[in-house]
Amino acid sequence: MGPHVLWLAEWLSQQLELRAGMRVLDLGCGRATSSIFLAKEFGVTVWAADLWIKPTENRVRIEQAGLSDSVFPLSAEAHALPFADAEFDAIVSFDAYHYFGTDDLYLGYLSRFVKPGGRLGIVVPGVREELAEFPPPHLAPYWVSDFCSLHSPGWWRRHWEKTGLLEIEVADALAEGWKLWLEWNELCDEFGRRDLAPLARREAQMLRVDGGRTFGFTRLVARRRAE
Ligand SMILES: C[S@@+](CC[C@H](N)C(=O)[O-])C[C@H]1O[C@@H](n2cnc3c(N)ncnc32)[C@H](O)[C@@H]1O
């Protein structure tokens, strides 16, 4: 649904070890593309949870991939998850965590679902450094209010670290990430839904003007401390 989820999933899995048989929550999975990828690539069992995309739609995709026994779609709101404490070996989230995870108290809620010693990993669109002015002048024509949820690796590190619940293992930016984001918009403009093409074109123009000064992708991997 966003700048390509498989690129983001591949990047995260370079730092977050997944082994066959692990129980993984893919939170904000959208169309469950990443859930299918992780189950296929690593042999993990995935709970594919999302708010906007209904599980019936995702089930069709999962069945077509032959993964009905290892990817379970469900409808879930990130603040009301239907799981037991310590149910997962890992929780991952791609291009979604910034919609619900910038609240200071959210990590305390979510981390209870990971086993002690288990990992949380996210990739979100972000900014290289926290912005000193809003919007930066060169981005003024393109600015939308939702950009306020985009943060730097340093901001995310502190946001998670200050809870004391997790040991941060990685907080970094994807090298030249803005170029992947741009490529995604160019592809959407050329091959995607016609009604969304103007939006893709505008975002592509914004990313070209920015040239990597501001936007990119942020990755975080952290381990839940033993209790
Ligand atoms: C930009 S889409 C990304 C979807 C998918 N991870 C991908 O990269 O293709 C953001 C996703 O976050 C999910 N989301 C947003 N707010 C949520 C919430 N409060 N609880 C659960 N999911 C949420 C939406 O349902 C949506 O599918």
CSV table of C-alpha atoms and ligand atoms in Angstrom, one decimal:
chain,number,residue,atom,x,y,z
A,1,MET,CA,0.0,0.0,0.0
A,2,GLY,CA,2.9,2.3,0.6
A,3,PRO,CA,6.5,2.8,-0.6
A,4,HIS,CA,7.1,-0.8,-1.4
A,5,VAL,CA,6.4,-3.0,1.6
A,6,LEU,CA,8.7,-5.8,0.3
A,7,TRP,CA,11.6,-3.5,0.1
A,8,LEU,CA,10.9,-2.4,3.7
A,9,ALA,CA,10.4,-6.0,4.9
A,10,GLU,CA,13.7,-7.1,3.3
A,11,TRP,CA,15.5,-4.2,5.0
A,12,LEU,CA,14.1,-5.0,8.4
A,13,SER,CA,14.8,-8.7,8.1
A,14,GLN,CA,18.5,-7.9,7.6
A,15,GLN,CA,18.6,-6.8,11.3
A,16,LEU,CA,15.7,-8.7,12.9
A,17,GLU,CA,16.4,-12.4,13.0
A,18,LEU,CA,13.4,-14.6,12.1
A,19,ARG,CA,13.6,-18.3,12.3
A,20,ALA,CA,11.2,-21.1,11.2
A,21,GLY,CA,8.4,-21.7,13.7
A,22,MET,CA,8.5,-18.2,15.3
A,23,ARG,CA,5.2,-16.5,16.0
A,24,VAL,CA,5.1,-13.1,14.5
A,25,LEU,CA,2.6,-10.2,14.6
A,26,ASP,CA,2.5,-8.0,11.5
A,27,LEU,CA,0.7,-5.0,12.8
A,28,GLY,CA,-0.9,-2.7,10.2
A,29,CYS,CA,-0.2,-5.3,7.6
A,30,GLY,CA,-2.5,-3.7,5.0
A,31,ARG,CA,-2.9,-6.2,2.2
A,32,ALA,CA,-0.8,-8.8,4.1
A,33,THR,CA,2.0,-8.7,1.4
A,34,SER,CA,4.7,-8.5,4.1
A,35,SER,CA,3.0,-11.3,6.1
A,36,ILE,CA,3.0,-13.6,3.1
A,37,PHE,CA,6.6,-12.7,2.3
A,38,LEU,CA,7.8,-13.3,5.9
A,39,ALA,CA,6.0,-16.7,6.1
A,40,LYS,CA,7.4,-17.8,2.7
A,41,GLU,CA,10.9,-16.5,3.2
A,42,PHE,CA,11.6,-17.5,6.9
A,43,GLY,CA,9.0,-20.1,7.7
A,44,VAL,CA,7.4,-18.1,10.5
A,45,THR,CA,3.8,-18.1,11.5
A,46,VAL,CA,2.2,-14.7,11.0
A,47,TRP,CA,-0.8,-13.0,12.5
A,48,ALA,CA,-1.7,-10.4,9.8
A,49,ALA,CA,-3.6,-7.6,11.7
A,50,ASP,CA,-5.0,-4.5,10.1
A,51,LEU,CA,-7.7,-1.9,10.6
A,52,TRP,CA,-8.7,-0.6,7.1
A,53,ILE,CA,-8.2,-3.8,5.1
A,54,LYS,CA,-10.7,-6.6,6.0
A,55,PRO,CA,-9.4,-10.1,6.8
A,56,THR,CA,-11.7,-11.6,4.2
A,57,GLU,CA,-9.9,-9.8,1.4
A,58,ASN,CA,-6.5,-10.8,2.9
A,59,ARG,CA,-7.6,-14.4,3.3
A,60,VAL,CA,-8.0,-14.7,-0.5
A,61,ARG,CA,-4.4,-13.5,-1.1
A,62,ILE,CA,-3.1,-15.8,1.6
A,63,GLU,CA,-4.9,-18.8,0.2
A,64,GLN,CA,-3.6,-18.0,-3.3
A,65,ALA,CA,-0.1,-18.0,-1.8
A,66,GLY,CA,-0.8,-21.5,-0.3
A,67,LEU,CA,-0.2,-20.2,3.2
A,68,SER,CA,-3.6,-20.6,5.0
A,69,ASP,CA,-1.9,-22.7,7.7
A,70,SER,CA,0.8,-20.1,8.5
A,71,VAL,CA,-0.7,-16.6,7.9
A,72,PHE,CA,-3.8,-15.7,9.9
A,73,PRO,CA,-5.6,-12.5,8.8
A,74,LEU,CA,-7.6,-10.5,11.4
A,75,SER,CA,-9.2,-7.2,11.9
A,76,ALA,CA,-7.6,-5.3,14.8
A,77,GLU,CA,-7.2,-1.9,16.1
A,78,ALA,CA,-3.7,-1.3,17.4
A,79,HIS,CA,-4.9,-0.2,20.8
A,80,ALA,CA,-7.2,-3.1,21.4
A,81,LEU,CA,-5.3,-6.2,20.3
A,82,PRO,CA,-7.0,-9.6,20.9
A,83,PHE,CA,-3.9,-11.4,22.1
A,84,ALA,CA,-2.5,-12.8,25.3
A,85,ASP,CA,0.6,-11.3,26.9
A,86,ALA,CA,3.9,-12.7,25.6
A,87,GLU,CA,2.2,-14.3,22.7
A,88,PHE,CA,4.8,-13.4,20.0
A,89,ASP,CA,8.5,-14.0,19.4
A,90,ALA,CA,8.5,-10.8,17.3
A,91,ILE,CA,6.2,-7.9,16.3
A,92,VAL,CA,6.9,-6.1,13.0
A,93,SER,CA,5.2,-3.2,11.4
A,94,PHE,CA,5.8,-1.6,8.0
A,95,ASP,CA,4.8,1.9,7.0
A,96,ALA,CA,2.1,1.8,9.7
A,97,TYR,CA,3.5,2.3,13.2
A,98,HIS,CA,3.5,6.1,12.9
A,99,TYR,CA,-0.3,6.1,12.6
A,100,PHE,CA,-0.7,4.8,16.2
A,101,GLY,CA,2.7,4.5,17.9
A,102,THR,CA,3.8,8.1,18.5
A,103,ASP,CA,1.9,8.3,21.8
A,104,ASP,CA,4.3,8.0,24.7
A,105,LEU,CA,2.3,5.3,26.3
A,106,TYR,CA,1.7,3.0,23.3
A,107,LEU,CA,5.0,1.0,23.5
A,108,GLY,CA,4.2,0.0,27.1
A,109,TYR,CA,0.9,-1.4,25.8
A,110,LEU,CA,2.3,-3.1,22.7
A,111,SER,CA,5.5,-4.6,24.2
A,112,ARG,CA,3.5,-6.8,26.6
A,113,PHE,CA,2.6,-9.0,23.6
A,114,VAL,CA,6.2,-9.8,22.9
A,115,LYS,CA,8.0,-12.5,24.9
A,116,PRO,CA,10.8,-11.2,27.2
A,117,GLY,CA,13.8,-11.4,24.9
A,118,GLY,CA,11.6,-11.2,21.8
A,119,ARG,CA,12.0,-8.4,19.3
A,120,LEU,CA,10.0,-5.4,18.0
A,121,GLY,CA,10.9,-4.1,14.6
A,122,ILE,CA,9.4,-1.3,12.5
A,123,VAL,CA,10.1,0.6,9.3
A,124,VAL,CA,8.3,4.0,8.9
A,125,PRO,CA,8.6,6.9,6.6
A,126,GLY,CA,10.6,9.5,8.4
A,127,VAL,CA,12.8,12.6,8.4
A,128,ARG,CA,16.6,12.6,8.5
A,129,GLU,CA,16.7,15.0,11.5
A,130,GLU,CA,13.9,16.6,13.5
A,131,LEU,CA,12.7,19.7,11.7
A,132,ALA,CA,13.6,23.1,13.0
A,133,GLU,CA,10.8,24.8,11.1
A,134,PHE,CA,7.4,23.8,9.8
A,135,PRO,CA,7.3,23.3,6.9
A,136,PRO,CA,10.8,23.6,5.6
A,137,PRO,CA,10.5,26.4,3.0
A,138,HIS,CA,11.3,24.2,0.0
A,139,LEU,CA,8.5,21.8,1.0
A,140,ALA,CA,5.8,24.4,1.8
A,141,PRO,CA,3.8,23.8,-1.5
A,142,TYR,CA,3.6,20.1,-0.7
A,143,TRP,CA,3.2,20.0,3.1
A,144,VAL,CA,0.3,18.0,4.5
A,145,SER,CA,-0.5,17.9,8.3
A,146,ASP,CA,0.2,14.2,8.5
A,147,PHE,CA,3.9,14.8,8.0
A,148,CYS,CA,4.0,15.8,11.6
A,149,SER,CA,4.1,12.1,12.5
A,150,LEU,CA,7.3,11.5,10.6
A,151,HIS,CA,10.4,11.4,12.8
A,152,SER,CA,14.1,10.9,12.7
A,153,PRO,CA,15.9,7.7,13.9
A,154,GLY,CA,17.2,9.7,16.9
A,155,TRP,CA,13.6,10.7,17.9
A,156,TRP,CA,12.4,7.1,17.6
A,157,ARG,CA,15.3,5.7,19.6
A,158,ARG,CA,14.6,8.1,22.5
A,159,HIS,CA,10.8,7.6,22.2
A,160,TRP,CA,11.4,3.8,22.8
A,161,GLU,CA,14.4,4.0,25.0
A,162,LYS,CA,12.8,6.3,27.6
A,163,THR,CA,10.3,3.6,28.5
A,164,GLY,CA,13.1,1.4,29.9
A,165,LEU,CA,11.2,-1.6,28.5
A,166,LEU,CA,13.4,-2.3,25.5
A,167,GLU,CA,17.0,-2.5,24.6
A,168,ILE,CA,17.5,-0.6,21.3
A,169,GLU,CA,19.5,-2.6,18.8
A,170,VAL,CA,19.1,-0.6,15.7
A,171,ALA,CA,17.8,3.0,15.0
A,172,ASP,CA,18.9,4.1,11.6
A,173,ALA,CA,17.9,5.5,8.2
A,174,LEU,CA,17.9,3.7,4.9
A,175,ALA,CA,20.7,4.9,2.8
A,176,GLU,CA,19.2,6.8,-0.2
A,177,GLY,CA,15.8,5.7,1.0
A,178,TRP,CA,14.2,8.7,-0.6
A,179,LYS,CA,15.1,7.2,-4.0
A,180,LEU,CA,13.1,4.1,-3.3
A,181,TRP,CA,10.2,6.2,-2.2
A,182,LEU,CA,10.5,8.3,-5.4
A,183,GLU,CA,10.7,5.1,-7.5
A,184,TRP,CA,7.6,3.8,-5.9
A,185,ASN,CA,5.6,7.0,-6.7
A,186,GLU,CA,6.9,6.9,-10.3
A,187,LEU,CA,5.7,3.3,-10.6
A,188,CYS,CA,2.3,4.2,-9.1
A,189,ASP,CA,2.0,7.1,-11.6
A,190,GLU,CA,2.8,4.9,-14.5
A,191,PHE,CA,1.1,1.6,-13.6
A,192,GLY,CA,-1.2,2.2,-10.6
A,193,ARG,CA,-4.8,3.3,-10.2
A,194,ARG,CA,-5.6,6.1,-12.5
A,195,ASP,CA,-7.5,8.1,-9.9
A,196,LEU,CA,-4.5,8.1,-7.6
A,197,ALA,CA,-1.9,9.0,-10.3
A,198,PRO,CA,-2.0,12.8,-9.7
A,199,LEU,CA,-1.2,12.2,-6.0
A,200,ALA,CA,1.7,9.9,-6.9
A,201,ARG,CA,3.0,12.5,-9.4
A,202,ARG,CA,2.8,15.3,-6.7
A,203,GLU,CA,4.6,13.2,-4.1
A,204,ALA,CA,7.3,12.3,-6.7
A,205,GLN,CA,7.7,15.9,-7.5
A,206,MET,CA,8.1,16.7,-3.8
A,207,LEU,CA,10.7,14.0,-3.3
A,208,ARG,CA,12.7,15.3,-6.3
A,209,VAL,CA,12.6,18.8,-5.0
A,210,ASP,CA,13.7,17.6,-1.6
A,211,GLY,CA,16.5,15.4,-3.0
A,212,GLY,CA,16.9,13.4,0.2
A,213,ARG,CA,17.4,16.5,2.4
A,214,THR,CA,14.4,15.7,4.6
A,215,PHE,CA,12.5,12.5,3.8
A,216,GLY,CA,13.6,8.9,4.0
A,217,PHE,CA,12.8,5.7,5.9
A,218,THR,CA,13.5,5.0,9.6
A,219,ARG,CA,14.2,1.5,10.9
A,220,LEU,CA,14.0,0.4,14.6
A,221,VAL,CA,14.8,-2.9,16.1
A,222,ALA,CA,14.6,-3.5,19.8
A,223,ARG,CA,14.6,-6.4,22.2
A,224,ARG,CA,12.2,-6.6,25.1
A,225,ARG,CA,14.1,-6.8,28.4
A,226,ALA,CA,13.7,-9.8,30.6
A,227,GLU,CA,11.3,-9.1,33.4
B,1,LIG,C1,0.2,2.9,4.5
B,1,LIG,S1,-0.7,1.5,5.0
B,1,LIG,C2,0.6,0.3,5.1
B,1,LIG,C3,0.1,-1.1,5.0
B,1,LIG,C4,1.2,-2.2,4.8
B,1,LIG,N1,1.9,-2.4,6.0
B,1,LIG,C5,2.1,-1.8,3.7
B,1,LIG,O1,3.2,-1.3,3.9
B,1,LIG,O2,1.7,-2.1,2.5
B,1,LIG,C6,-1.0,1.8,6.8
B,1,LIG,C7,-1.8,0.7,7.5
B,1,LIG,O3,-1.8,1.0,8.8
B,1,LIG,C8,-3.1,0.5,9.3
B,1,LIG,N2,-3.5,1.2,10.5
B,1,LIG,C9,-3.6,2.6,10.7
B,1,LIG,N3,-4.0,2.8,11.9
B,1,LIG,C10,-4.2,1.6,12.5
B,1,LIG,C11,-4.7,1.3,13.8
B,1,LIG,N4,-5.0,2.2,14.7
B,1,LIG,N5,-4.7,0.0,14.1
B,1,LIG,C12,-4.4,-1.0,13.2
B,1,LIG,N6,-3.9,-0.7,12.0
B,1,LIG,C13,-3.9,0.6,11.6
B,1,LIG,C14,-4.1,0.7,8.2
B,1,LIG,O4,-5.2,-0.1,8.3
B,1,LIG,C15,-3.2,0.6,7.0
B,1,LIG,O5,-3.4,-0.7,6.3
